[in-house]
Amino acid sequence: MNARWVGLALWLAVLTGLALLVLPLLGLLARAPWSETAALLTSRTVQQALLLSLVVSAAAVALSLAVGFPLAWLVARRSFPGRRVLRTLLTLPMVLPPVVAGVALLAAFGERGLLGGALAAFGVRVPFTTLAAVLAAAFVAAPFLIATLEAGIAQTERRLEDVAATLGASRWHAFRTVLLPAIRPSLLAGIALCWARALGEFGATITFAGNLEGRTQTVPLAIYQTLQTRPEQAFLLGAILLLISLCLLAGLRGGRFAA
Amino acid sequence: MSLHAQLALTRGSFSLELALDAPAGQTVALVGPNGSGKSTLVEALAGLLPIDSGEITLDGAVLERPGDGIRVRPQQRPVGVSFQGLWLFPQLSVRDNVAYGPMATGTPRQAARAGVQELLKRLDLVALAQRRPAELSGGEAQRVALARALALRPRLLLLDEPLSALDIEARPRMRALLHELLAEFPGPRLLITHEPLEALLLADHVVVLEHGRVVQAGTTAELRSRPQTRYAATLSGVNLLSGTLEADGSGWLLRTAGPALRVLPEQPTPGAALHATVHPAAVRLLEPGTPAGEATSWTTRVESVELHDDRVRVRLADPPGFVAELELEDARRFGPGTEVRAWLPAKALSVYPRMVP
Amino acid sequence: MLAAASLAESFHELGRAYERGHPGERLVFSFAGSQTIAAQLRAGASAHLIATAHPAVMERLRQEKRVLDVDEFATNRLVWVFAGADPPASTAELARRLPNSDWRLVLAAPEVPAGRYAQEALERMGLREAAEARLVSRELDVKGVLAKLQLGGADAGLVYATDVAAAPGAGLTVLELPEAAQVRAHYRIAAVASQKRTRARAFIGFVRGREGQAILRAHGFGAAS
């Protein structure tokens, strides 16, 4: 094949890719009625949705970190029977349709669920609460963090922590001064992915947590509901969420693209 | 101040079992082929790998004794290690790498940094203090690794292949620096290497490790003159033959698996198991059929011919691995595959008792 | 064809029956909330027919000249579904116990027809404030309400009678609303304006004909008014 044609084909692919990924975003930004921004942002429903989205997504990221970091470390560093099974299980929520994830969460935490029955006995009901929204977001977003972290940790040389030990560093000190700096790019990338996913979560949230302003109606839910009657407002809200996500991603990965 | 280690450990299918003593003020070189267990020993002494039985004591204090349930963690062992592969912390500057030990053990950052200044000067690293490991040459990185190992003033120094990161040209300078540093270090020093020159130039004592066992230990002079294994002989650059002594008329013959050698033993005992070494340069190669006289000679084939500096090393087929060193003009006559008569006089062979089967 | 979510089961059967009687014809359905399908039509979805659960939605489409041959073809009513423990025996008892209970109530969002009808019904039962206080979720279509009741989590909700006609499901109690409080949902069907309408009109005729109405009745729908 002529090199010229190959070059042309590559350019075509690049442009098509750009069109596919960037055009919808540009379209949204273009169609949103920006003049109504002030009115939108002063509406109580929108304010509640924005606040809830930020709180729920941040909590979901925190939960993902707390649970995911040790899991990622375990899978990356230790070998034990069933390690590969565990690794597959941890990435499963990524391929699960979000609504199915929501149903799964109900099956676990709903009253008739595995754990829900026991919790209900203590007076703790999880579905339809803000906690449920956090759990739904964390369930679908954590695998992104875990997978990224696991790859990052697996790449670091265990030997460096050994060396730190011979220099008198406790396990915790070595973790802080040797491992963390080494996986910083993976950690930031993982958090960015996790947060973005948590922010945009819809299917699992509405199935498991429901849709109520101020308690469980995150921005994606508000957008979908608004779409029924006032589509223009939905576009605007969507555009705002898009901009927030962009800022988040840029802030976390910022100048650190080269690890 | 001395190191006493008598230990056994198994790692997968590999087992290491040895006894080692390194007195203060002495450099012991640990040599051996790849896979003999040298780095495993370093890990065990540093505390990164537990031993199964035996004990490790340093200056009388027990670092590890599984029988009594004693095992001091690596953090607590006063052992400084320079690892093969160096393993400098990539995100830290040279200064912070060297100061890592003091910082990790409680010294505040500024004090730690100031405290290693002398060490940086000693190892000529002051100009590089702010650089990252990725920006250093092999020699510079090795100096950082050494400084880092010395920063906590350890009582035992372990150096694993300290010259392996350097180009050939850079090695003599580093060797000289190591020589100074080792001499200044008050405690025992263990130097791991597979380079015979390093071992012989830097160490007082040499321990030869093969397949996880010590096959020979002694001064460098002893190792040179009386190697007990093929590997040890290679370190000294001599040929090694082994056999049993028997009387032969007026003289003595060493019966080997290959040729029978005419030898001049000092205290001959019939039936004694002996090693015989001969320097490659003492071997002469002649046309087949040349009469040999009283000297040992045998006919064999040339296996391969190699050029080393301006000498030619001719490897013979029998005994396997036997090397003769010739001048360039002489070697021209003997290409690979040609038949040749090897000739060596009895006085060129040095015989001594065989300790290892 | 675009159709309201609450028509899913019945229209699948209507479609099959129509195809049997008219070999060569094939019906493909897309179900969603009435507002959503209207929006899809406006955005350019290529459909021949559209059926909505609320007259207002269809009326707007008619004013926009997007649909023609509008006809009412069925009605629906709301029922209470109770999933919790100790179900009330009647709507009156439910209304009495609701304000002081710890029940969790699920309703369709007011943006969808089922939600609008539910608000009307609650208003007529005098339960609007009590319901608001006990509400845990505004579902985005009526199927979501039923799902929450079936999957556990919610205790009570208002759904269409047709949603629970076949079998309410284990552990669910269905309560009829008193006539005074009952709202009638009016379902309208129409042919999309830009398309050729002969075949569409044939299907509309089938839906309003004897066989179509029998199927709808079997699913719990009421007659067109």
mmCIF file of N, CA and C in Angstrom, chain A residues 56-156:
data_model
loop_
_atom_site.group_PDB
_atom_site.id
_atom_site.type_symbol
_atom_site.label_atom_id
_atom_site.label_comp_id
_atom_site.label_asym_id
_atom_site.label_seq_id
_atom_site.Cartn_x
_atom_site.Cartn_y
_atom_site.Cartn_z
ATOM 1 N N VAL A 56 -22.427 13.572 46.874
ATOM 2 C CA VAL A 56 -22.514 12.127 46.638
ATOM 3 C C VAL A 56 -21.286 11.622 45.895
ATOM 4 N N SER A 57 -20.855 12.352 44.853
ATOM 5 C CA SER A 57 -19.703 11.872 44.088
ATOM 6 C C SER A 57 -18.438 11.908 44.931
ATOM 7 N N ALA A 58 -18.269 12.964 45.732
ATOM 8 C CA ALA A 58 -17.081 13.037 46.584
ATOM 9 C C ALA A 58 -17.077 11.900 47.598
ATOM 10 N N ALA A 59 -18.244 11.650 48.192
ATOM 11 C CA ALA A 59 -18.336 10.558 49.158
ATOM 12 C C ALA A 59 -18.073 9.224 48.483
ATOM 13 N N ALA A 60 -18.568 9.075 47.266
ATOM 14 C CA ALA A 60 -18.349 7.826 46.542
ATOM 15 C C ALA A 60 -16.864 7.623 46.269
ATOM 16 N N VAL A 61 -16.175 8.694 45.898
ATOM 17 C CA VAL A 61 -14.732 8.596 45.656
ATOM 18 C C VAL A 61 -14.010 8.234 46.942
ATOM 19 N N ALA A 62 -14.400 8.884 48.043
ATOM 20 C CA ALA A 62 -13.759 8.591 49.322
ATOM 21 C C ALA A 62 -13.960 7.132 49.694
ATOM 22 N N LEU A 63 -15.188 6.658 49.524
ATOM 23 C CA LEU A 63 -15.481 5.258 49.834
ATOM 24 C C LEU A 63 -14.681 4.325 48.930
ATOM 25 N N SER A 64 -14.612 4.683 47.653
ATOM 26 C CA SER A 64 -13.858 3.865 46.703
ATOM 27 C C SER A 64 -12.397 3.793 47.095
ATOM 28 N N LEU A 65 -11.845 4.923 47.545
ATOM 29 C CA LEU A 65 -10.448 4.944 47.961
ATOM 30 C C LEU A 65 -10.237 4.073 49.195
ATOM 31 N N ALA A 66 -11.120 4.271 50.177
ATOM 32 C CA ALA A 66 -10.953 3.549 51.430
ATOM 33 C C ALA A 66 -11.005 2.050 51.216
ATOM 34 N N VAL A 67 -11.935 1.628 50.365
ATOM 35 C CA VAL A 67 -12.094 0.193 50.129
ATOM 36 C C VAL A 67 -11.176 -0.286 49.009
ATOM 37 N N GLY A 68 -11.016 0.551 48.012
ATOM 38 C CA GLY A 68 -10.313 0.141 46.812
ATOM 39 C C GLY A 68 -8.811 0.081 46.930
ATOM 40 N N PHE A 69 -8.222 1.018 47.668
ATOM 41 C CA PHE A 69 -6.766 1.047 47.779
ATOM 42 C C PHE A 69 -6.232 -0.250 48.363
ATOM 43 N N PRO A 70 -6.731 -0.683 49.524
ATOM 44 C CA PRO A 70 -6.230 -1.947 50.073
ATOM 45 C C PRO A 70 -6.460 -3.120 49.117
ATOM 46 N N LEU A 71 -7.629 -3.128 48.466
ATOM 47 C CA LEU A 71 -7.916 -4.220 47.537
ATOM 48 C C LEU A 71 -6.934 -4.213 46.376
ATOM 49 N N ALA A 72 -6.687 -3.026 45.835
ATOM 50 C CA ALA A 72 -5.755 -2.921 44.710
ATOM 51 C C ALA A 72 -4.364 -3.392 45.129
ATOM 52 N N TRP A 73 -3.975 -2.972 46.336
ATOM 53 C CA TRP A 73 -2.652 -3.355 46.844
ATOM 54 C C TRP A 73 -2.574 -4.872 46.999
ATOM 55 N N LEU A 74 -3.633 -5.443 47.538
ATOM 56 C CA LEU A 74 -3.663 -6.883 47.760
ATOM 57 C C LEU A 74 -3.519 -7.649 46.448
ATOM 58 N N VAL A 75 -4.311 -7.261 45.466
ATOM 59 C CA VAL A 75 -4.285 -7.982 44.202
ATOM 60 C C VAL A 75 -2.971 -7.768 43.466
ATOM 61 N N ALA A 76 -2.402 -6.572 43.622
ATOM 62 C CA ALA A 76 -1.166 -6.269 42.889
ATOM 63 C C ALA A 76 0.051 -6.916 43.511
ATOM 64 N N ARG A 77 0.063 -7.011 44.842
ATOM 65 C CA ARG A 77 1.291 -7.410 45.490
ATOM 66 C C ARG A 77 1.316 -8.838 45.992
ATOM 67 N N ARG A 78 0.192 -9.318 46.470
ATOM 68 C CA ARG A 78 0.212 -10.634 47.082
ATOM 69 C C ARG A 78 -0.367 -11.678 46.151
ATOM 70 N N SER A 79 0.204 -12.858 46.197
ATOM 71 C CA SER A 79 -0.415 -13.941 45.445
ATOM 72 C C SER A 79 -1.105 -14.872 46.433
ATOM 73 N N PHE A 80 -2.316 -15.234 46.095
ATOM 74 C CA PHE A 80 -3.082 -16.125 46.964
ATOM 75 C C PHE A 80 -4.079 -16.864 46.093
ATOM 76 N N PRO A 81 -4.578 -18.002 46.561
ATOM 77 C CA PRO A 81 -5.533 -18.748 45.739
ATOM 78 C C PRO A 81 -6.786 -17.907 45.494
ATOM 79 N N GLY A 82 -7.208 -17.872 44.239
ATOM 80 C CA GLY A 82 -8.398 -17.102 43.915
ATOM 81 C C GLY A 82 -8.100 -15.669 43.555
ATOM 82 N N ARG A 83 -6.817 -15.359 43.377
ATOM 83 C CA ARG A 83 -6.452 -13.973 43.095
ATOM 84 C C ARG A 83 -7.051 -13.500 41.777
ATOM 85 N N ARG A 84 -6.981 -14.377 40.777
ATOM 86 C CA ARG A 84 -7.505 -13.951 39.484
ATOM 87 C C ARG A 84 -9.004 -13.801 39.523
ATOM 88 N N VAL A 85 -9.658 -14.658 40.294
ATOM 89 C CA VAL A 85 -11.111 -14.562 40.422
ATOM 90 C C VAL A 85 -11.467 -13.232 41.051
ATOM 91 N N LEU A 86 -10.741 -12.877 42.091
ATOM 92 C CA LEU A 86 -11.010 -11.616 42.772
ATOM 93 C C LEU A 86 -10.834 -10.445 41.827
ATOM 94 N N ARG A 87 -9.767 -10.508 41.055
ATOM 95 C CA ARG A 87 -9.508 -9.408 40.130
ATOM 96 C C ARG A 87 -10.648 -9.257 39.131
ATOM 97 N N THR A 88 -11.149 -10.373 38.629
ATOM 98 C CA THR A 88 -12.280 -10.319 37.693
ATOM 99 C C THR A 88 -13.519 -9.757 38.368
ATOM 100 N N LEU A 89 -13.793 -10.228 39.578
ATOM 101 C CA LEU A 89 -14.964 -9.741 40.305
ATOM 102 C C LEU A 89 -14.920 -8.238 40.490
ATOM 103 N N LEU A 90 -13.719 -7.730 40.802
ATOM 104 C CA LEU A 90 -13.603 -6.312 41.086
ATOM 105 C C LEU A 90 -13.846 -5.453 39.851
ATOM 106 N N THR A 91 -13.617 -5.995 38.677
ATOM 107 C CA THR A 91 -13.852 -5.196 37.470
ATOM 108 C C THR A 91 -15.244 -5.430 36.895
ATOM 109 N N LEU A 92 -15.975 -6.368 37.467
ATOM 110 C CA LEU A 92 -17.291 -6.711 36.939
ATOM 111 C C LEU A 92 -18.263 -5.535 36.876
ATOM 112 N N PRO A 93 -18.362 -4.705 37.940
ATOM 113 C CA PRO A 93 -19.329 -3.601 37.860
ATOM 114 C C PRO A 93 -19.110 -2.693 36.648
ATOM 115 N N MET A 94 -17.905 -2.715 36.098
ATOM 116 C CA MET A 94 -17.629 -1.873 34.942
ATOM 117 C C MET A 94 -18.415 -2.328 33.729
ATOM 118 N N VAL A 95 -18.608 -3.630 33.600
ATOM 119 C CA VAL A 95 -19.300 -4.121 32.408
ATOM 120 C C VAL A 95 -20.779 -4.361 32.656
ATOM 121 N N LEU A 96 -21.193 -4.197 33.898
ATOM 122 C CA LEU A 96 -22.594 -4.410 34.235
ATOM 123 C C LEU A 96 -23.411 -3.198 33.804
ATOM 124 N N PRO A 97 -24.552 -3.395 33.129
ATOM 125 C CA PRO A 97 -25.400 -2.239 32.842
ATOM 126 C C PRO A 97 -25.801 -1.586 34.159
ATOM 127 N N PRO A 98 -25.731 -0.267 34.235
ATOM 128 C CA PRO A 98 -25.974 0.399 35.520
ATOM 129 C C PRO A 98 -27.292 0.028 36.185
ATOM 130 N N VAL A 99 -28.353 -0.157 35.395
ATOM 131 C CA VAL A 99 -29.628 -0.518 36.019
ATOM 132 C C VAL A 99 -29.517 -1.883 36.680
ATOM 133 N N VAL A 100 -28.803 -2.779 36.011
ATOM 134 C CA VAL A 100 -28.605 -4.101 36.605
ATOM 135 C C VAL A 100 -27.814 -3.971 37.904
ATOM 136 N N ALA A 101 -26.850 -3.061 37.890
ATOM 137 C CA ALA A 101 -26.096 -2.810 39.115
ATOM 138 C C ALA A 101 -27.039 -2.355 40.220
ATOM 139 N N GLY A 102 -27.982 -1.476 39.851
ATOM 140 C CA GLY A 102 -28.945 -1.001 40.834
ATOM 141 C C GLY A 102 -29.792 -2.135 41.390
ATOM 142 N N VAL A 103 -30.218 -2.998 40.498
ATOM 143 C CA VAL A 103 -31.019 -4.139 40.948
ATOM 144 C C VAL A 103 -30.184 -5.030 41.867
ATOM 145 N N ALA A 104 -28.929 -5.206 41.490
ATOM 146 C CA ALA A 104 -28.037 -6.026 42.317
ATOM 147 C C ALA A 104 -27.914 -5.430 43.713
ATOM 148 N N LEU A 105 -27.781 -4.102 43.770
ATOM 149 C CA LEU A 105 -27.671 -3.447 45.075
ATOM 150 C C LEU A 105 -28.944 -3.648 45.893
ATOM 151 N N LEU A 106 -30.090 -3.579 45.200
ATOM 152 C CA LEU A 106 -31.346 -3.833 45.912
ATOM 153 C C LEU A 106 -31.382 -5.257 46.440
ATOM 154 N N ALA A 107 -30.873 -6.167 45.608
ATOM 155 C CA ALA A 107 -30.871 -7.567 46.021
ATOM 156 C C ALA A 107 -30.012 -7.776 47.260
ATOM 157 N N ALA A 108 -29.042 -6.902 47.435
ATOM 158 C CA ALA A 108 -28.184 -7.041 48.606
ATOM 159 C C ALA A 108 -28.692 -6.243 49.790
ATOM 160 N N PHE A 109 -29.130 -4.998 49.512
ATOM 161 C CA PHE A 109 -29.445 -4.095 50.612
ATOM 162 C C PHE A 109 -30.921 -3.789 50.778
ATOM 163 N N GLY A 110 -31.757 -4.219 49.814
ATOM 164 C CA GLY A 110 -33.190 -4.006 49.988
ATOM 165 C C GLY A 110 -33.690 -4.874 51.129
ATOM 166 N N GLU A 111 -34.907 -4.586 51.583
ATOM 167 C CA GLU A 111 -35.402 -5.336 52.742
ATOM 168 C C GLU A 111 -35.362 -6.827 52.554
ATOM 169 N N ARG A 112 -35.673 -7.262 51.327
ATOM 170 C CA ARG A 112 -35.675 -8.720 51.119
ATOM 171 C C ARG A 112 -34.294 -9.192 50.730
ATOM 172 N N GLY A 113 -33.320 -8.264 50.773
ATOM 173 C CA GLY A 113 -31.995 -8.594 50.284
ATOM 174 C C GLY A 113 -31.172 -9.374 51.301
ATOM 175 N N LEU A 114 -29.985 -9.753 50.847
ATOM 176 C CA LEU A 114 -29.104 -10.582 51.670
ATOM 177 C C LEU A 114 -28.757 -9.896 52.982
ATOM 178 N N LEU A 115 -28.293 -8.648 52.831
ATOM 179 C CA LEU A 115 -27.856 -7.941 54.024
ATOM 180 C C LEU A 115 -28.955 -7.043 54.561
ATOM 181 N N GLY A 116 -29.828 -6.629 53.625
ATOM 182 C CA GLY A 116 -30.856 -5.643 53.993
ATOM 183 C C GLY A 116 -31.769 -6.122 55.099
ATOM 184 N N GLY A 117 -32.080 -7.432 55.045
ATOM 185 C CA GLY A 117 -32.971 -7.964 56.075
ATOM 186 C C GLY A 117 -32.377 -7.758 57.453
ATOM 187 N N ALA A 118 -31.080 -8.098 57.559
ATOM 188 C CA ALA A 118 -30.414 -7.963 58.854
ATOM 189 C C ALA A 118 -30.353 -6.499 59.275
ATOM 190 N N LEU A 119 -30.049 -5.643 58.311
ATOM 191 C CA LEU A 119 -29.950 -4.222 58.637
ATOM 192 C C LEU A 119 -31.302 -3.673 59.091
ATOM 193 N N ALA A 120 -32.374 -4.147 58.414
ATOM 194 C CA ALA A 120 -33.710 -3.643 58.752
ATOM 195 C C ALA A 120 -34.040 -3.966 60.198
ATOM 196 N N ALA A 121 -33.541 -5.109 60.656
ATOM 197 C CA ALA A 121 -33.796 -5.480 62.051
ATOM 198 C C ALA A 121 -33.231 -4.437 63.000
ATOM 199 N N PHE A 122 -32.159 -3.787 62.582
ATOM 200 C CA PHE A 122 -31.572 -2.745 63.417
ATOM 201 C C PHE A 122 -32.166 -1.381 63.127
ATOM 202 N N GLY A 123 -33.192 -1.380 62.303
ATOM 203 C CA GLY A 123 -33.818 -0.107 61.984
ATOM 204 C C GLY A 123 -33.090 0.659 60.909
ATOM 205 N N VAL A 124 -32.125 0.006 60.239
ATOM 206 C CA VAL A 124 -31.382 0.699 59.192
ATOM 207 C C VAL A 124 -31.941 0.306 57.835
ATOM 208 N N ARG A 125 -32.532 1.289 57.131
ATOM 209 C CA ARG A 125 -33.030 1.023 55.793
ATOM 210 C C ARG A 125 -32.207 1.819 54.796
ATOM 211 N N VAL A 126 -31.599 1.107 53.880
ATOM 212 C CA VAL A 126 -30.663 1.762 52.963
ATOM 213 C C VAL A 126 -31.299 2.347 51.694
ATOM 214 N N PRO A 127 -32.206 1.606 51.007
ATOM 215 C CA PRO A 127 -32.730 2.155 49.756
ATOM 216 C C PRO A 127 -33.434 3.486 49.975
ATOM 217 N N PHE A 128 -33.411 4.340 48.960
ATOM 218 C CA PHE A 128 -34.064 5.649 48.969
ATOM 219 C C PHE A 128 -33.399 6.651 49.889
ATOM 220 N N THR A 129 -32.178 6.392 50.318
ATOM 221 C CA THR A 129 -31.477 7.379 51.137
ATOM 222 C C THR A 129 -30.287 7.929 50.356
ATOM 223 N N THR A 130 -29.746 9.024 50.871
ATOM 224 C CA THR A 130 -28.549 9.588 50.236
ATOM 225 C C THR A 130 -27.417 8.573 50.282
ATOM 226 N N LEU A 131 -27.380 7.799 51.378
ATOM 227 C CA LEU A 131 -26.372 6.743 51.461
ATOM 228 C C LEU A 131 -26.493 5.796 50.280
ATOM 229 N N ALA A 132 -27.741 5.492 49.911
ATOM 230 C CA ALA A 132 -27.952 4.609 48.774
ATOM 231 C C ALA A 132 -27.371 5.210 47.506
ATOM 232 N N ALA A 133 -27.535 6.515 47.335
ATOM 233 C CA ALA A 133 -26.977 7.182 46.157
ATOM 234 C C ALA A 133 -25.458 7.063 46.166
ATOM 235 N N VAL A 134 -24.871 7.223 47.356
ATOM 236 C CA VAL A 134 -23.412 7.102 47.470
ATOM 237 C C VAL A 134 -22.985 5.688 47.126
ATOM 238 N N LEU A 135 -23.705 4.711 47.669
ATOM 239 C CA LEU A 135 -23.349 3.319 47.401
ATOM 240 C C LEU A 135 -23.467 2.993 45.920
ATOM 241 N N ALA A 136 -24.550 3.482 45.300
ATOM 242 C CA ALA A 136 -24.743 3.212 43.879
ATOM 243 C C ALA A 136 -23.588 3.792 43.073
ATOM 244 N N ALA A 137 -23.247 5.044 43.359
ATOM 245 C CA ALA A 137 -22.148 5.682 42.624
ATOM 246 C C ALA A 137 -20.830 4.962 42.885
ATOM 247 N N ALA A 138 -20.600 4.603 44.140
ATOM 248 C CA ALA A 138 -19.344 3.937 44.477
ATOM 249 C C ALA A 138 -19.255 2.576 43.803
ATOM 250 N N PHE A 139 -20.366 1.854 43.765
ATOM 251 C CA PHE A 139 -20.364 0.517 43.194
ATOM 252 C C PHE A 139 -19.937 0.538 41.724
ATOM 253 N N VAL A 140 -20.455 1.504 40.987
ATOM 254 C CA VAL A 140 -20.113 1.526 39.564
ATOM 255 C C VAL A 140 -18.785 2.223 39.294
ATOM 256 N N ALA A 141 -18.363 3.119 40.190
ATOM 257 C CA ALA A 141 -17.158 3.910 39.921
ATOM 258 C C ALA A 141 -15.890 3.323 40.518
ATOM 259 N N ALA A 142 -16.034 2.601 41.623
ATOM 260 C CA ALA A 142 -14.838 2.078 42.292
ATOM 261 C C ALA A 142 -13.964 1.216 41.386
ATOM 262 N N PRO A 143 -14.552 0.344 40.563
ATOM 263 C CA PRO A 143 -13.692 -0.499 39.727
ATOM 264 C C PRO A 143 -12.707 0.294 38.873
ATOM 265 N N PHE A 144 -13.102 1.489 38.451
ATOM 266 C CA PHE A 144 -12.175 2.288 37.659
ATOM 267 C C PHE A 144 -10.953 2.653 38.488
ATOM 268 N N LEU A 145 -11.214 3.023 39.727
ATOM 269 C CA LEU A 145 -10.111 3.392 40.607
ATOM 270 C C LEU A 145 -9.245 2.173 40.914
ATOM 271 N N ILE A 146 -9.903 1.070 41.217
ATOM 272 C CA ILE A 146 -9.158 -0.128 41.605
ATOM 273 C C ILE A 146 -8.292 -0.621 40.451
ATOM 274 N N ALA A 147 -8.850 -0.657 39.261
ATOM 275 C CA ALA A 147 -8.086 -1.156 38.120
ATOM 276 C C ALA A 147 -6.871 -0.275 37.847
ATOM 277 N N THR A 148 -7.077 1.043 37.872
ATOM 278 C CA THR A 148 -5.966 1.955 37.609
ATOM 279 C C THR A 148 -4.895 1.826 38.683
ATOM 280 N N LEU A 149 -5.336 1.791 39.938
ATOM 281 C CA LEU A 149 -4.384 1.686 41.038
ATOM 282 C C LEU A 149 -3.620 0.378 40.983
ATOM 283 N N GLU A 150 -4.340 -0.698 40.694
ATOM 284 C CA GLU A 150 -3.698 -2.007 40.664
ATOM 285 C C GLU A 150 -2.587 -2.022 39.633
ATOM 286 N N ALA A 151 -2.871 -1.483 38.462
ATOM 287 C CA ALA A 151 -1.842 -1.432 37.427
ATOM 288 C C ALA A 151 -0.662 -0.595 37.896
ATOM 289 N N GLY A 152 -0.947 0.526 38.541
ATOM 290 C CA GLY A 152 0.119 1.397 39.005
ATOM 291 C C GLY A 152 0.981 0.740 40.050
ATOM 292 N N ILE A 153 0.345 0.055 40.989
ATOM 293 C CA ILE A 153 1.112 -0.576 42.067
ATOM 294 C C ILE A 153 1.915 -1.741 41.528
ATOM 295 N N ALA A 154 1.313 -2.492 40.634
ATOM 296 C CA ALA A 154 2.011 -3.654 40.082
ATOM 297 C C ALA A 154 3.283 -3.221 39.360
ATOM 298 N N GLN A 155 3.258 -2.004 38.819
ATOM 299 C CA GLN A 155 4.418 -1.531 38.081
ATOM 300 C C GLN A 155 5.554 -1.084 38.973
ATOM 301 N N THR A 156 5.240 -0.733 40.225
ATOM 302 C CA THR A 156 6.317 -0.261 41.086
ATOM 303 C C THR A 156 7.175 -1.432 41.517
#
